[in-house]
Amino acid sequence: MLAYALVLAFVASIVLTPFVKRLAYRIGAVDRPNYRKVHARIMPRLGGLAIYLSFVITYLIYRPDGDFDKALLIGATIIIITGVLDDMLEITAKAKMLGQLAAALVIVVYGEIQVEFINLPFGGELDFGYFAIPLTIIWIVGITNAVNLIDGLDGLAAGVSTIALVTLSAMAILMGNPFVATVTAILAASTLGFLVYNFYPARIFMGDTGALFLGFMISVFSLLGFKGVTMFALIIPVIMLGVPVSDTFFAIVRRLREKQPLSAADKSHLHHCLLNVGFTHRQTVLIIYSIAALFGVTALIFSQATVWGALLLVAVMLVIIELFVEMIGLAGKNYRPLLNFLKFTK
């Protein structure tokens, strides 16, 4: 039965995307070239609507077991409306944030999804108390925007999100959560259908409609899959979302070092840095896909490791990330503390 649902989601996305493309041109939801963009012609951006519609159609037909239907669909619809308005009118950052907060509140209050506590690895429990709601909202909004930040090359955000969703689905199977395993697989199939049109050279962009929607859904599904578990298990979704999370983190570091506003736009994200090194558009996307897949595999290994094994894995992973970041200049051209230390010790 699940196989039929995945085929339906994939085919529906392929069928719906050309209609969404025509709609984007008709309502003016297009992306015009500028100094920060890598494309040289006007492109339709509303592709996330095709992903959303194919997911919802399949979800409502298949009806996977779970009691989260209304909150999930209401929150997702609020995010989609926010994204569509931005793709059409380029609304302010505050207006986008209000839409994200409204969607997050639906999940937290109506859906009653909160990270209320975590079990500490060496015994005991950390209860968040009154901080449970704001921490959950910060998580949802943070991951939503992290995915949006990497949407800079053809097929990049769609591919990375698909890899994260497949990892989430595999993790949910390991943890015995069939609902999350099913819905993440359906969303991954919907995104793959869109990727047929979005991979380089793209014929349509997902826009904020797609990036915000995928980020929102990934953040919610990770909460559904890992809430109320150990502290190390809570790190799993951070690892599997390593590409957008690390790109966002080092963007903050870069802007703090350069004394720029955190909301300032620049051309120094991960994909920009790889392009500057000399990789082609297609090569850059495939490299980031590979990095995302490595993060996914690491998350799966992490979930099965002992406490000390998990600590060692995180330590090694952080060192590798830091070296990679310094080599490509992701945190700024003069940011090389670890490389300078290694050079000094020789």
Tab-separated table of C-alpha atoms in Angstrom:
chain	number	residue	atom	x	y	z
A	1	MET	CA	0.000	0.000	0.000
A	2	LEU	CA	2.811	2.437	0.864
A	3	ALA	CA	4.449	1.753	-2.512
A	4	TYR	CA	1.270	2.934	-4.272
A	5	ALA	CA	1.224	6.078	-2.119
A	6	LEU	CA	4.831	6.887	-3.025
A	7	VAL	CA	4.135	6.407	-6.726
A	8	LEU	CA	1.025	8.589	-6.457
A	9	ALA	CA	2.957	11.378	-4.689
A	10	PHE	CA	5.784	11.239	-7.250
A	11	VAL	CA	3.491	11.205	-10.297
A	12	ALA	CA	1.167	13.872	-8.866
A	13	SER	CA	4.132	16.186	-8.361
A	14	ILE	CA	5.326	15.617	-11.945
A	15	VAL	CA	1.826	16.304	-13.312
A	16	LEU	CA	1.108	19.355	-11.138
A	17	THR	CA	4.433	21.194	-11.533
A	18	PRO	CA	3.819	22.404	-15.154
A	19	PHE	CA	0.441	23.838	-14.088
A	20	VAL	CA	2.082	25.592	-11.126
A	21	LYS	CA	4.758	26.935	-13.484
A	22	ARG	CA	2.115	28.569	-15.696
A	23	LEU	CA	0.330	29.916	-12.611
A	24	ALA	CA	3.588	31.475	-11.370
A	25	TYR	CA	4.016	33.453	-14.594
A	26	ARG	CA	0.364	34.509	-14.537
A	27	ILE	CA	0.420	35.902	-10.969
A	28	GLY	CA	3.925	37.363	-11.190
A	29	ALA	CA	5.625	34.894	-8.859
A	30	VAL	CA	8.945	35.082	-10.705
A	31	ASP	CA	12.591	35.392	-9.714
A	32	ARG	CA	14.538	38.116	-11.481
A	33	PRO	CA	18.345	38.004	-11.780
A	34	ASN	CA	20.485	40.219	-9.524
A	35	TYR	CA	24.033	40.334	-8.182
A	36	ARG	CA	23.330	37.584	-5.614
A	37	LYS	CA	21.604	35.178	-8.019
A	38	VAL	CA	23.392	32.644	-10.228
A	39	HIS	CA	20.675	32.496	-12.912
A	40	ALA	CA	20.637	34.970	-15.791
A	41	ARG	CA	16.955	34.952	-16.825
A	42	ILE	CA	13.550	35.387	-15.253
A	43	MET	CA	12.422	32.133	-13.631
A	44	PRO	CA	9.036	31.062	-12.215
A	45	ARG	CA	9.124	30.444	-8.482
A	46	LEU	CA	6.169	28.759	-6.899
A	47	GLY	CA	7.229	25.151	-7.281
A	48	GLY	CA	6.705	24.411	-3.614
A	49	LEU	CA	2.975	24.603	-4.266
A	50	ALA	CA	3.228	21.474	-6.452
A	51	ILE	CA	5.102	19.645	-3.660
A	52	TYR	CA	2.473	20.716	-1.118
A	53	LEU	CA	-0.500	19.728	-3.304
A	54	SER	CA	0.928	16.321	-4.248
A	55	PHE	CA	1.739	15.626	-0.591
A	56	VAL	CA	-1.704	16.680	0.663
A	57	ILE	CA	-3.541	14.728	-2.065
A	58	THR	CA	-1.575	11.565	-1.279
A	59	TYR	CA	-1.847	12.109	2.467
A	60	LEU	CA	-5.645	12.498	2.356
A	61	ILE	CA	-6.080	9.468	0.083
A	62	TYR	CA	-3.685	7.201	1.957
A	63	ARG	CA	-4.596	8.468	5.463
A	64	PRO	CA	-1.634	7.024	7.425
A	65	ASP	CA	-2.403	6.032	11.003
A	66	GLY	CA	-1.954	8.990	13.323
A	67	ASP	CA	-3.920	11.615	15.243
A	68	PHE	CA	-2.006	14.620	13.957
A	69	ASP	CA	-3.897	15.356	10.736
A	70	LYS	CA	-5.521	18.719	11.445
A	71	ALA	CA	-2.628	20.487	13.172
A	72	LEU	CA	-0.158	19.284	10.533
A	73	LEU	CA	-2.301	20.371	7.579
A	74	ILE	CA	-3.308	23.713	9.123
A	75	GLY	CA	0.292	24.584	10.000
A	76	ALA	CA	1.515	23.523	6.551
A	77	THR	CA	-1.203	25.572	4.852
A	78	ILE	CA	-0.262	28.698	6.834
A	79	ILE	CA	3.354	28.231	5.747
A	80	ILE	CA	2.313	27.735	2.119
A	81	ILE	CA	0.204	30.913	2.161
A	82	THR	CA	3.159	32.803	3.638
A	83	GLY	CA	5.470	31.446	0.946
A	84	VAL	CA	3.072	32.168	-1.912
A	85	LEU	CA	2.630	35.763	-0.744
A	86	ASP	CA	6.394	36.196	-0.569
A	87	ASP	CA	6.943	34.682	-4.014
A	88	MET	CA	4.307	37.023	-5.432
A	89	LEU	CA	4.854	40.232	-3.471
A	90	GLU	CA	8.215	39.784	-1.690
A	91	ILE	CA	6.722	40.547	1.721
A	92	THR	CA	8.865	41.846	4.581
A	93	ALA	CA	10.975	39.612	6.815
A	94	LYS	CA	8.689	40.490	9.745
A	95	ALA	CA	5.607	39.362	7.819
A	96	LYS	CA	7.297	36.066	6.915
A	97	MET	CA	8.296	35.568	10.531
A	98	LEU	CA	4.700	36.153	11.668
A	99	GLY	CA	3.528	33.434	9.277
A	100	GLN	CA	6.151	31.018	10.585
A	101	LEU	CA	5.296	31.786	14.210
A	102	ALA	CA	1.583	31.273	13.509
A	103	ALA	CA	2.275	27.875	11.916
A	104	ALA	CA	4.570	26.874	14.785
A	105	LEU	CA	1.952	27.878	17.350
A	106	VAL	CA	-0.614	25.656	15.630
A	107	ILE	CA	1.752	22.701	16.001
A	108	VAL	CA	2.671	23.482	19.602
A	109	VAL	CA	-0.734	24.518	20.971
A	110	TYR	CA	-3.297	22.741	18.780
A	111	GLY	CA	-1.104	19.774	17.880
A	112	GLU	CA	0.291	19.584	21.427
A	113	ILE	CA	3.793	18.843	20.151
A	114	GLN	CA	6.420	20.099	22.590
A	115	VAL	CA	9.892	19.028	23.677
A	116	GLU	CA	9.020	18.984	27.388
A	117	PHE	CA	12.063	17.103	28.695
A	118	ILE	CA	15.082	15.050	27.710
A	119	ASN	CA	16.701	12.130	29.501
A	120	LEU	CA	20.352	12.890	30.225
A	121	PRO	CA	22.878	10.300	28.954
A	122	PHE	CA	24.440	9.575	32.376
A	123	GLY	CA	21.187	9.504	34.320
A	124	GLY	CA	18.561	12.018	35.347
A	125	GLU	CA	16.125	14.150	33.424
A	126	LEU	CA	16.180	17.753	32.227
A	127	ASP	CA	12.669	19.220	32.397
A	128	PHE	CA	12.197	22.382	30.316
A	129	GLY	CA	9.039	23.443	32.164
A	130	TYR	CA	7.782	26.818	30.934
A	131	PHE	CA	10.567	26.912	28.356
A	132	ALA	CA	9.133	23.907	26.477
A	133	ILE	CA	6.863	26.006	24.253
A	134	PRO	CA	9.371	28.750	23.290
A	135	LEU	CA	12.138	26.166	22.709
A	136	THR	CA	9.871	24.134	20.438
A	137	ILE	CA	8.861	27.247	18.490
A	138	ILE	CA	12.524	28.290	18.131
A	139	TRP	CA	13.339	24.822	16.779
A	140	ILE	CA	10.528	24.928	14.184
A	141	VAL	CA	11.297	28.489	13.022
A	142	GLY	CA	15.051	27.861	13.043
A	143	ILE	CA	14.943	24.735	10.862
A	144	THR	CA	12.357	26.338	8.578
A	145	ASN	CA	14.706	29.235	7.863
A	146	ALA	CA	17.808	27.024	7.670
A	147	VAL	CA	16.377	25.139	4.689
A	148	ASN	CA	15.347	28.449	3.114
A	149	LEU	CA	18.943	29.723	3.331
A	150	ILE	CA	20.398	26.904	1.224
A	151	ASP	CA	17.897	27.434	-1.608
A	152	GLY	CA	20.463	29.119	-3.852
A	153	LEU	CA	21.192	26.691	-6.696
A	154	ASP	CA	19.055	24.586	-9.026
A	155	GLY	CA	17.813	21.520	-7.182
A	156	LEU	CA	19.868	22.213	-4.059
A	157	ALA	CA	17.208	22.679	-1.372
A	158	ALA	CA	14.920	20.052	-2.924
A	159	GLY	CA	17.700	17.447	-3.047
A	160	VAL	CA	19.058	18.144	0.431
A	161	SER	CA	15.522	18.092	1.853
A	162	THR	CA	14.799	14.778	0.130
A	163	ILE	CA	17.942	13.249	1.653
A	164	ALA	CA	16.932	14.551	5.094
A	165	LEU	CA	13.400	13.162	4.680
A	166	VAL	CA	14.669	9.728	3.614
A	167	THR	CA	16.986	9.721	6.650
A	168	LEU	CA	14.078	10.726	8.888
A	169	SER	CA	11.973	7.924	7.443
A	170	ALA	CA	14.745	5.358	8.031
A	171	MET	CA	15.272	6.640	11.562
A	172	ALA	CA	11.547	6.465	12.297
A	173	ILE	CA	11.529	2.820	11.165
A	174	LEU	CA	14.417	2.063	13.550
A	175	MET	CA	12.549	3.783	16.388
A	176	GLY	CA	9.250	2.041	15.633
A	177	ASN	CA	7.299	5.129	14.519
A	178	PRO	CA	5.313	4.064	11.402
A	179	PHE	CA	3.424	7.367	11.099
A	180	VAL	CA	6.565	9.498	10.760
A	181	ALA	CA	8.187	6.863	8.527
A	182	THR	CA	5.193	6.975	6.186
A	183	VAL	CA	4.563	10.716	5.941
A	184	THR	CA	8.248	11.574	5.493
A	185	ALA	CA	8.497	9.000	2.691
A	186	ILE	CA	5.421	10.502	0.982
A	187	LEU	CA	6.869	14.021	1.234
A	188	ALA	CA	10.223	12.767	-0.103
A	189	ALA	CA	8.431	11.240	-3.129
A	190	SER	CA	6.573	14.515	-3.736
A	191	THR	CA	9.838	16.455	-3.608
A	192	LEU	CA	11.569	14.016	-5.976
A	193	GLY	CA	8.773	14.533	-8.509
A	194	PHE	CA	9.385	18.274	-8.395
A	195	LEU	CA	13.146	17.721	-8.670
A	196	VAL	CA	12.573	16.375	-12.189
A	197	TYR	CA	11.927	20.023	-13.198
A	198	ASN	CA	14.146	21.686	-10.612
A	199	PHE	CA	17.500	19.936	-11.086
A	200	TYR	CA	20.119	21.820	-13.102
A	201	PRO	CA	19.254	23.386	-15.472
A	202	ALA	CA	16.043	24.205	-13.610
A	203	ARG	CA	12.801	25.060	-15.375
A	204	ILE	CA	11.123	26.259	-12.182
A	205	PHE	CA	12.244	27.234	-8.657
A	206	MET	CA	10.522	26.071	-5.490
A	207	GLY	CA	10.658	29.634	-4.127
A	208	ASP	CA	9.945	30.487	-0.518
A	209	THR	CA	6.726	28.496	-0.962
A	210	GLY	CA	8.758	25.306	-1.202
A	211	ALA	CA	11.764	26.118	0.986
A	212	LEU	CA	9.636	27.271	3.931
A	213	PHE	CA	7.228	24.349	3.509
A	214	LEU	CA	9.967	21.699	3.411
A	215	GLY	CA	11.852	23.292	6.312
A	216	PHE	CA	8.672	23.482	8.364
A	217	MET	CA	7.657	19.890	7.663
A	218	ILE	CA	11.139	18.532	8.400
A	219	SER	CA	11.256	20.427	11.697
A	220	VAL	CA	7.842	19.087	12.754
A	221	PHE	CA	8.518	15.498	11.671
A	222	SER	CA	11.810	15.483	13.570
A	223	LEU	CA	9.951	16.579	16.706
A	224	LEU	CA	7.349	13.845	16.194
A	225	GLY	CA	10.073	11.256	15.775
A	226	PHE	CA	12.383	12.260	18.620
A	227	LYS	CA	10.364	14.041	21.311
A	228	GLY	CA	10.773	12.909	24.904
A	229	VAL	CA	13.931	10.896	24.298
A	230	THR	CA	17.573	11.122	25.379
A	231	MET	CA	19.707	14.189	24.870
A	232	PHE	CA	21.801	12.317	22.307
A	233	ALA	CA	18.708	11.262	20.373
A	234	LEU	CA	17.708	14.936	20.195
A	235	ILE	CA	21.034	15.609	18.450
A	236	ILE	CA	20.114	13.154	15.665
A	237	PRO	CA	17.888	15.565	13.689
A	238	VAL	CA	20.593	18.246	14.014
A	239	ILE	CA	23.109	15.854	12.439
A	240	MET	CA	20.826	14.730	9.622
A	241	LEU	CA	20.134	18.413	8.838
A	242	GLY	CA	23.856	19.126	9.009
A	243	VAL	CA	24.034	21.030	5.703
A	244	PRO	CA	21.398	23.729	6.399
A	245	VAL	CA	22.199	23.869	10.134
A	246	SER	CA	25.952	24.330	9.638
A	247	ASP	CA	25.444	26.780	6.773
A	248	THR	CA	23.153	28.870	8.984
A	249	PHE	CA	25.505	28.658	11.984
A	250	PHE	CA	28.554	29.786	10.048
A	251	ALA	CA	26.554	32.515	8.309
A	252	ILE	CA	25.867	33.901	11.802
A	253	VAL	CA	29.563	33.563	12.715
A	254	ARG	CA	30.560	35.287	9.468
A	255	ARG	CA	28.204	38.214	10.002
A	256	LEU	CA	29.217	38.670	13.644
A	257	ARG	CA	32.892	38.702	12.659
A	258	GLU	CA	32.245	41.191	9.865
A	259	LYS	CA	29.940	43.262	12.117
A	260	GLN	CA	26.986	42.931	9.776
A	261	PRO	CA	23.311	42.517	10.728
A	262	LEU	CA	22.320	38.862	11.114
A	263	SER	CA	19.606	39.393	8.497
A	264	ALA	CA	22.060	40.854	5.964
A	265	ALA	CA	22.163	39.028	2.633
A	266	ASP	CA	25.539	37.972	1.261
A	267	LYS	CA	27.130	35.718	-1.319
A	268	SER	CA	29.192	33.559	1.032
A	269	HIS	CA	26.940	30.574	1.742
A	270	LEU	CA	28.161	27.025	1.239
A	271	HIS	CA	27.171	26.849	-2.423
A	272	HIS	CA	28.740	30.255	-3.123
A	273	CYS	CA	32.020	29.153	-1.513
A	274	LEU	CA	32.162	25.953	-3.582
A	275	LEU	CA	31.453	27.909	-6.758
A	276	ASN	CA	34.226	30.347	-5.834
A	277	VAL	CA	36.656	27.456	-5.355
A	278	GLY	CA	36.061	26.524	-9.009
A	279	PHE	CA	33.360	23.856	-9.047
A	280	THR	CA	30.610	24.070	-11.664
A	281	HIS	CA	26.943	24.577	-10.804
A	282	ARG	CA	26.139	20.873	-11.237
A	283	GLN	CA	29.277	19.735	-9.382
A	284	THR	CA	28.514	22.042	-6.458
A	285	VAL	CA	25.000	20.658	-6.107
A	286	LEU	CA	26.217	17.062	-6.279
A	287	ILE	CA	28.971	17.754	-3.710
A	288	ILE	CA	26.417	19.190	-1.282
A	289	TYR	CA	24.121	16.209	-1.940
A	290	SER	CA	27.043	13.951	-0.978
A	291	ILE	CA	27.712	15.953	2.182
A	292	ALA	CA	24.015	15.762	3.111
A	293	ALA	CA	24.038	11.998	2.525
A	294	LEU	CA	27.129	11.633	4.746
A	295	PHE	CA	25.345	13.570	7.485
A	296	GLY	CA	22.364	11.232	7.064
A	297	VAL	CA	24.512	8.108	7.370
A	298	THR	CA	26.282	9.635	10.379
A	299	ALA	CA	22.913	10.255	12.043
A	300	LEU	CA	21.912	6.621	11.504
A	301	ILE	CA	25.224	5.386	12.970
A	302	PHE	CA	24.889	7.849	15.850
A	303	SER	CA	21.448	6.469	16.730
A	304	GLN	CA	22.897	2.979	17.200
A	305	ALA	CA	26.100	4.007	19.017
A	306	THR	CA	26.869	3.788	22.731
A	307	VAL	CA	27.182	6.996	24.770
A	308	TRP	CA	30.974	7.084	24.453
A	309	GLY	CA	30.797	6.094	20.807
A	310	ALA	CA	28.342	8.917	20.176
A	311	LEU	CA	30.619	11.415	21.932
A	312	LEU	CA	33.595	10.298	19.839
A	313	LEU	CA	31.547	10.470	16.630
A	314	VAL	CA	30.378	14.017	17.387
A	315	ALA	CA	33.930	15.134	18.225
A	316	VAL	CA	35.359	13.739	14.977
A	317	MET	CA	32.475	15.193	12.963
A	318	LEU	CA	32.950	18.673	14.470
A	319	VAL	CA	36.677	18.658	13.675
A	320	ILE	CA	36.018	17.618	10.070
A	321	ILE	CA	33.334	20.285	9.655
A	322	GLU	CA	35.623	22.962	11.094
A	323	LEU	CA	38.478	22.008	8.751
A	324	PHE	CA	36.158	22.000	5.739
A	325	VAL	CA	34.656	25.370	6.707
A	326	GLU	CA	38.081	26.970	7.081
A	327	MET	CA	39.347	25.518	3.787
A	328	ILE	CA	36.482	26.942	1.697
A	329	GLY	CA	36.090	30.183	3.685
A	330	LEU	CA	32.512	29.615	4.822
A	331	ALA	CA	32.980	31.663	8.011
A	332	GLY	CA	35.081	34.348	6.290
A	333	LYS	CA	38.330	34.387	4.337
A	334	ASN	CA	40.521	35.101	7.377
A	335	TYR	CA	38.811	32.597	9.679
A	336	ARG	CA	41.376	29.755	10.012
A	337	PRO	CA	41.958	29.013	13.739
A	338	LEU	CA	42.277	25.232	13.429
A	339	LEU	CA	44.372	25.360	10.243
A	340	ASN	CA	46.668	27.970	11.824
A	341	PHE	CA	46.975	25.792	14.941
A	342	LEU	CA	47.898	22.746	12.867
A	343	LYS	CA	50.383	24.810	10.903
A	344	PHE	CA	51.894	26.151	14.153
A	345	THR	CA	52.317	22.668	15.631
A	346	LYS	CA	54.294	21.367	12.642
